[in-house]
């Protein structure tokens, strides 16, 4: 039983007429000799038909406003007939074309989004009068922001997961004036307060949709005021909730536009692992979806005999067309209870009915698994290999991209000999069928918990010969950025299989090589040397070097060793840790420059194993491995957290900056009281947002409560905007009623998390 709370129980009539007032701009048209005017050149019935066609065929990649801006920007001063010819020939780039009249109907609706009035006579392809209209606005620049609505339709802005907004109202000339426009508190959401809400809102048609509270309520608020419009509570059984491995608000929701506004839906995966469809207008469950609005995702799992299905998800589903794709997460496998576990299959459902469409098996069935990939029949019982990170997609190609996590268990693979395909892989699937197009395994036979932690980023990379590479880039915990052509999986730059150290743990058969990109260079430190330890004073440096000599300095991919008294090998200290490098915060892409920005942290790790508890067949599990004691100081010299800009046209780093000042506890350390510290960064990962003009970066939990604004080209800090708490979720941007907002969740560790939205005065 779920409950929806529509605040004030009123119909939001402003959502139907308010946006039209915002969109009405004053345009004039140059006319050809036949004196045909755009106003009245198409009928309202034609525009309505175009709206349905746009929703069904175009809306996964574009919004109507964005297309209208393009038509009145790039095509300003050109004939409507020229625009029509270009659209019919180039859209979609691949796949079946629409009928010519359908393209014309879509254009009719697009022009209504810029205030042109419908008449009684429809534009018909058999006529020629409309072809002579010359498109011209009084002020083409006004179409970019003034009076526009720029939406944020998926977790990282769009299906491409770029973390980018074309909004440009906030720029370097005025960004220092940013103020909090409104605040929304998660207080009283769920049975206990939630202090870390990692959700990123969506913004569609003036409404923000997000999740809140430990029970993962879904909330809709007004984009301009923060007023709560409705909330929905999952109200799962106590047993189902207690068994959930991933509780909390999660990272958000997904949106399906449907056939018309009333049919639009919000999708969420509950902590208890149910896929729920809600009416986007009212927040009520869609009764004709699944079982009264729900699909039980625990039904149909591949659970080996004796394994407990500890499965859930914190990420939003991916919606492409009429397909909803769900990836699972499981309990962390650092101290796995067994070698057997439920398998992390990815499944797709019909957005209208909830019917299962296809299943992609991240661990193949035994009959499909080769001995090289899953030796000793281990595909039968090995589990995990889920997709806990958000997914990405290319609607024009009909392809989706998955970041697959390790198989059970994370640090010992003696019970799963082989490469373990498709674990730790970037996988490309056909969204309609679930068939695999290609995959690339980033880590063979993982022994480090180096899953692929973030949504793959899709972008187009211009080349000097005038060609464009359609690319997909994946950040990793080990601080590599892997870049591929996204239709074929061919690496943009060579990736070389390099020999790596062999494991000495009994029963372990580590893989002899690992794939290392030749470009770009790593964006964070990957090995510790004596030259990398802290050196603020000679005494501090000497202590750090002395401590370091108690360890073997592990190269990248140095495998875990056995802890005393079980083994004789020295402890190995290495970088990065199982938390990265990069992690779920991922990166952001500027599509205009093809520059990727990545937040990462530099924290070492000691990996040692001990025998699994009596009665377990897990072999070995991770032992407690404290880092060397430096009296509260980091062992490694700064930066401890950084932002790196990488140009994908060349594969070169553009700039790197620490992600802030030194933590207060470091500044106040007695051994450093007479030292003026430079910016050191913090051992956190910045959450990033790119706009047309700027790069926004919070410090990440538990950094300082500030939103830092950078010049995209140089990394120069242009402003530091105070926040009521540290950034927790990733920042996003939208334009509503002519005003650009930056929104993100924040927390101070003492009060329930908040969603704050900033704008210019």
PDB file of N, CA and C in Angstrom, residues 260-295:
ATOM      1  N   UNK A 260       0.903  11.983 -24.068  1.00  0.00           N
ATOM      2  CA  UNK A 260       0.512  13.359 -23.781  1.00  0.00           C
ATOM      3  C   UNK A 260       0.861  13.619 -22.325  1.00  0.00           C
ATOM      4  N   UNK A 261       0.638  14.830 -21.884  1.00  0.00           N
ATOM      5  CA  UNK A 261       1.103  15.214 -20.561  1.00  0.00           C
ATOM      6  C   UNK A 261       0.450  14.403 -19.447  1.00  0.00           C
ATOM      7  N   UNK A 262      -0.809  14.090 -19.592  1.00  0.00           N
ATOM      8  CA  UNK A 262      -1.500  13.332 -18.552  1.00  0.00           C
ATOM      9  C   UNK A 262      -0.942  11.917 -18.410  1.00  0.00           C
ATOM     10  N   UNK A 263      -0.351  11.396 -19.485  1.00  0.00           N
ATOM     11  CA  UNK A 263       0.152  10.032 -19.434  1.00  0.00           C
ATOM     12  C   UNK A 263       1.609   9.952 -18.994  1.00  0.00           C
ATOM     13  N   UNK A 264       2.253  11.088 -18.783  1.00  0.00           N
ATOM     14  CA  UNK A 264       3.658  11.072 -18.388  1.00  0.00           C
ATOM     15  C   UNK A 264       3.823  10.361 -17.051  1.00  0.00           C
ATOM     16  N   UNK A 265       4.963   9.679 -16.892  1.00  0.00           N
ATOM     17  CA  UNK A 265       5.174   8.855 -15.710  1.00  0.00           C
ATOM     18  C   UNK A 265       6.546   9.098 -15.097  1.00  0.00           C
ATOM     19  N   UNK A 266       6.597   8.930 -13.794  1.00  0.00           N
ATOM     20  CA  UNK A 266       7.848   8.947 -13.047  1.00  0.00           C
ATOM     21  C   UNK A 266       8.115   7.525 -12.578  1.00  0.00           C
ATOM     22  N   UNK A 267       9.327   7.027 -12.826  1.00  0.00           N
ATOM     23  CA  UNK A 267       9.701   5.680 -12.420  1.00  0.00           C
ATOM     24  C   UNK A 267      10.732   5.738 -11.301  1.00  0.00           C
ATOM     25  N   UNK A 268      10.568   4.855 -10.323  1.00  0.00           N
ATOM     26  CA  UNK A 268      11.514   4.754  -9.217  1.00  0.00           C
ATOM     27  C   UNK A 268      11.673   3.275  -8.857  1.00  0.00           C
ATOM     28  N   UNK A 269      12.871   2.921  -8.395  1.00  0.00           N
ATOM     29  CA  UNK A 269      13.113   1.595  -7.838  1.00  0.00           C
ATOM     30  C   UNK A 269      13.176   1.741  -6.323  1.00  0.00           C
ATOM     31  N   UNK A 270      12.318   1.053  -5.613  1.00  0.00           N
ATOM     32  CA  UNK A 270      12.225   1.192  -4.162  1.00  0.00           C
ATOM     33  C   UNK A 270      13.373   0.452  -3.481  1.00  0.00           C
ATOM     34  N   UNK A 271      13.640   0.750  -2.197  1.00  0.00           N
ATOM     35  CA  UNK A 271      14.675  -0.001  -1.474  1.00  0.00           C
ATOM     36  C   UNK A 271      14.428  -1.503  -1.482  1.00  0.00           C
ATOM     37  N   UNK A 272      13.155  -1.922  -1.417  1.00  0.00           N
ATOM     38  CA  UNK A 272      12.822  -3.332  -1.437  1.00  0.00           C
ATOM     39  C   UNK A 272      12.824  -3.965  -2.811  1.00  0.00           C
ATOM     40  N   UNK A 273      13.284  -3.231  -3.818  1.00  0.00           N
ATOM     41  CA  UNK A 273      13.483  -3.724  -5.175  1.00  0.00           C
ATOM     42  C   UNK A 273      12.173  -3.973  -5.905  1.00  0.00           C
ATOM     43  N   UNK A 274      11.393  -2.918  -6.006  1.00  0.00           N
ATOM     44  CA  UNK A 274      10.204  -2.897  -6.848  1.00  0.00           C
ATOM     45  C   UNK A 274      10.317  -1.717  -7.802  1.00  0.00           C
ATOM     46  N   UNK A 275       9.912  -1.924  -9.045  1.00  0.00           N
ATOM     47  CA  UNK A 275       9.835  -0.849 -10.027  1.00  0.00           C
ATOM     48  C   UNK A 275       8.429  -0.280  -9.982  1.00  0.00           C
ATOM     49  N   UNK A 276       8.330   1.021  -9.694  1.00  0.00           N
ATOM     50  CA  UNK A 276       7.032   1.665  -9.502  1.00  0.00           C
ATOM     51  C   UNK A 276       6.859   2.774 -10.545  1.00  0.00           C
ATOM     52  N   UNK A 277       5.662   2.835 -11.136  1.00  0.00           N
ATOM     53  CA  UNK A 277       5.301   3.884 -12.087  1.00  0.00           C
ATOM     54  C   UNK A 277       4.286   4.813 -11.436  1.00  0.00           C
ATOM     55  N   UNK A 278       4.573   6.109 -11.422  1.00  0.00           N
ATOM     56  CA  UNK A 278       3.692   7.114 -10.832  1.00  0.00           C
ATOM     57  C   UNK A 278       3.239   8.092 -11.906  1.00  0.00           C
ATOM     58  N   UNK A 279       2.012   8.535 -11.802  1.00  0.00           N
ATOM     59  CA  UNK A 279       1.520   9.592 -12.666  1.00  0.00           C
ATOM     60  C   UNK A 279       2.284  10.872 -12.345  1.00  0.00           C
ATOM     61  N   UNK A 280       2.920  11.476 -13.355  1.00  0.00           N
ATOM     62  CA  UNK A 280       3.777  12.627 -13.106  1.00  0.00           C
ATOM     63  C   UNK A 280       3.000  13.842 -12.633  1.00  0.00           C
ATOM     64  N   UNK A 281       1.743  13.925 -12.960  1.00  0.00           N
ATOM     65  CA  UNK A 281       0.943  15.078 -12.562  1.00  0.00           C
ATOM     66  C   UNK A 281       0.436  14.953 -11.132  1.00  0.00           C
ATOM     67  N   UNK A 282       0.042  13.757 -10.728  1.00  0.00           N
ATOM     68  CA  UNK A 282      -0.604  13.592  -9.422  1.00  0.00           C
ATOM     69  C   UNK A 282       0.223  12.824  -8.409  1.00  0.00           C
ATOM     70  N   UNK A 283       1.197  12.024  -8.877  1.00  0.00           N
ATOM     71  CA  UNK A 283       1.964  11.199  -7.959  1.00  0.00           C
ATOM     72  C   UNK A 283       1.289   9.907  -7.569  1.00  0.00           C
ATOM     73  N   UNK A 284       0.180   9.603  -8.187  1.00  0.00           N
ATOM     74  CA  UNK A 284      -0.522   8.362  -7.864  1.00  0.00           C
ATOM     75  C   UNK A 284       0.019   7.218  -8.717  1.00  0.00           C
ATOM     76  N   UNK A 285       0.050   5.992  -8.182  1.00  0.00           N
ATOM     77  CA  UNK A 285       0.523   4.854  -8.976  1.00  0.00           C
ATOM     78  C   UNK A 285      -0.334   4.651 -10.224  1.00  0.00           C
ATOM     79  N   UNK A 286       0.307   4.255 -11.308  1.00  0.00           N
ATOM     80  CA  UNK A 286      -0.377   3.991 -12.575  1.00  0.00           C
ATOM     81  C   UNK A 286      -0.937   2.571 -12.507  1.00  0.00           C
ATOM     82  N   UNK A 287      -2.225   2.463 -12.368  1.00  0.00           N
ATOM     83  CA  UNK A 287      -2.840   1.172 -12.039  1.00  0.00           C
ATOM     84  C   UNK A 287      -2.685   0.127 -13.131  1.00  0.00           C
ATOM     85  N   UNK A 288      -2.542   0.554 -14.401  1.00  0.00           N
ATOM     86  CA  UNK A 288      -2.413  -0.426 -15.485  1.00  0.00           C
ATOM     87  C   UNK A 288      -0.965  -0.778 -15.781  1.00  0.00           C
ATOM     88  N   UNK A 289      -0.045  -0.388 -14.901  1.00  0.00           N
ATOM     89  CA  UNK A 289       1.357  -0.770 -15.021  1.00  0.00           C
ATOM     90  C   UNK A 289       1.649  -1.861 -13.996  1.00  0.00           C
ATOM     91  N   UNK A 290       2.115  -3.036 -14.472  1.00  0.00           N
ATOM     92  CA  UNK A 290       2.430  -4.121 -13.555  1.00  0.00           C
ATOM     93  C   UNK A 290       1.238  -4.495 -12.701  1.00  0.00           C
ATOM     94  N   UNK A 291       1.483  -4.689 -11.411  1.00  0.00           N
ATOM     95  CA  UNK A 291       0.438  -5.003 -10.453  1.00  0.00           C
ATOM     96  C   UNK A 291       0.090  -3.732  -9.700  1.00  0.00           C
ATOM     97  N   UNK A 292      -0.913  -3.009 -10.201  1.00  0.00           N
ATOM     98  CA  UNK A 292      -1.375  -1.756  -9.590  1.00  0.00           C
ATOM     99  C   UNK A 292      -0.238  -0.751  -9.440  1.00  0.00           C
ATOM    100  N   UNK A 293       0.603  -0.672 -10.464  1.00  0.00           N
ATOM    101  CA  UNK A 293       1.665   0.328 -10.474  1.00  0.00           C
ATOM    102  C   UNK A 293       3.034  -0.200 -10.115  1.00  0.00           C
ATOM    103  N   UNK A 294       3.147  -1.487  -9.761  1.00  0.00           N
ATOM    104  CA  UNK A 294       4.422  -2.050  -9.306  1.00  0.00           C
ATOM    105  C   UNK A 294       4.803  -3.287 -10.102  1.00  0.00           C
ATOM    106  N   UNK A 295       6.118  -3.461 -10.265  1.00  0.00           N
ATOM    107  CA  UNK A 295       6.682  -4.712 -10.757  1.00  0.00           C
ATOM    108  C   UNK A 295       7.644  -5.219  -9.700  1.00  0.00           C
TER     109      UNK A 295
END
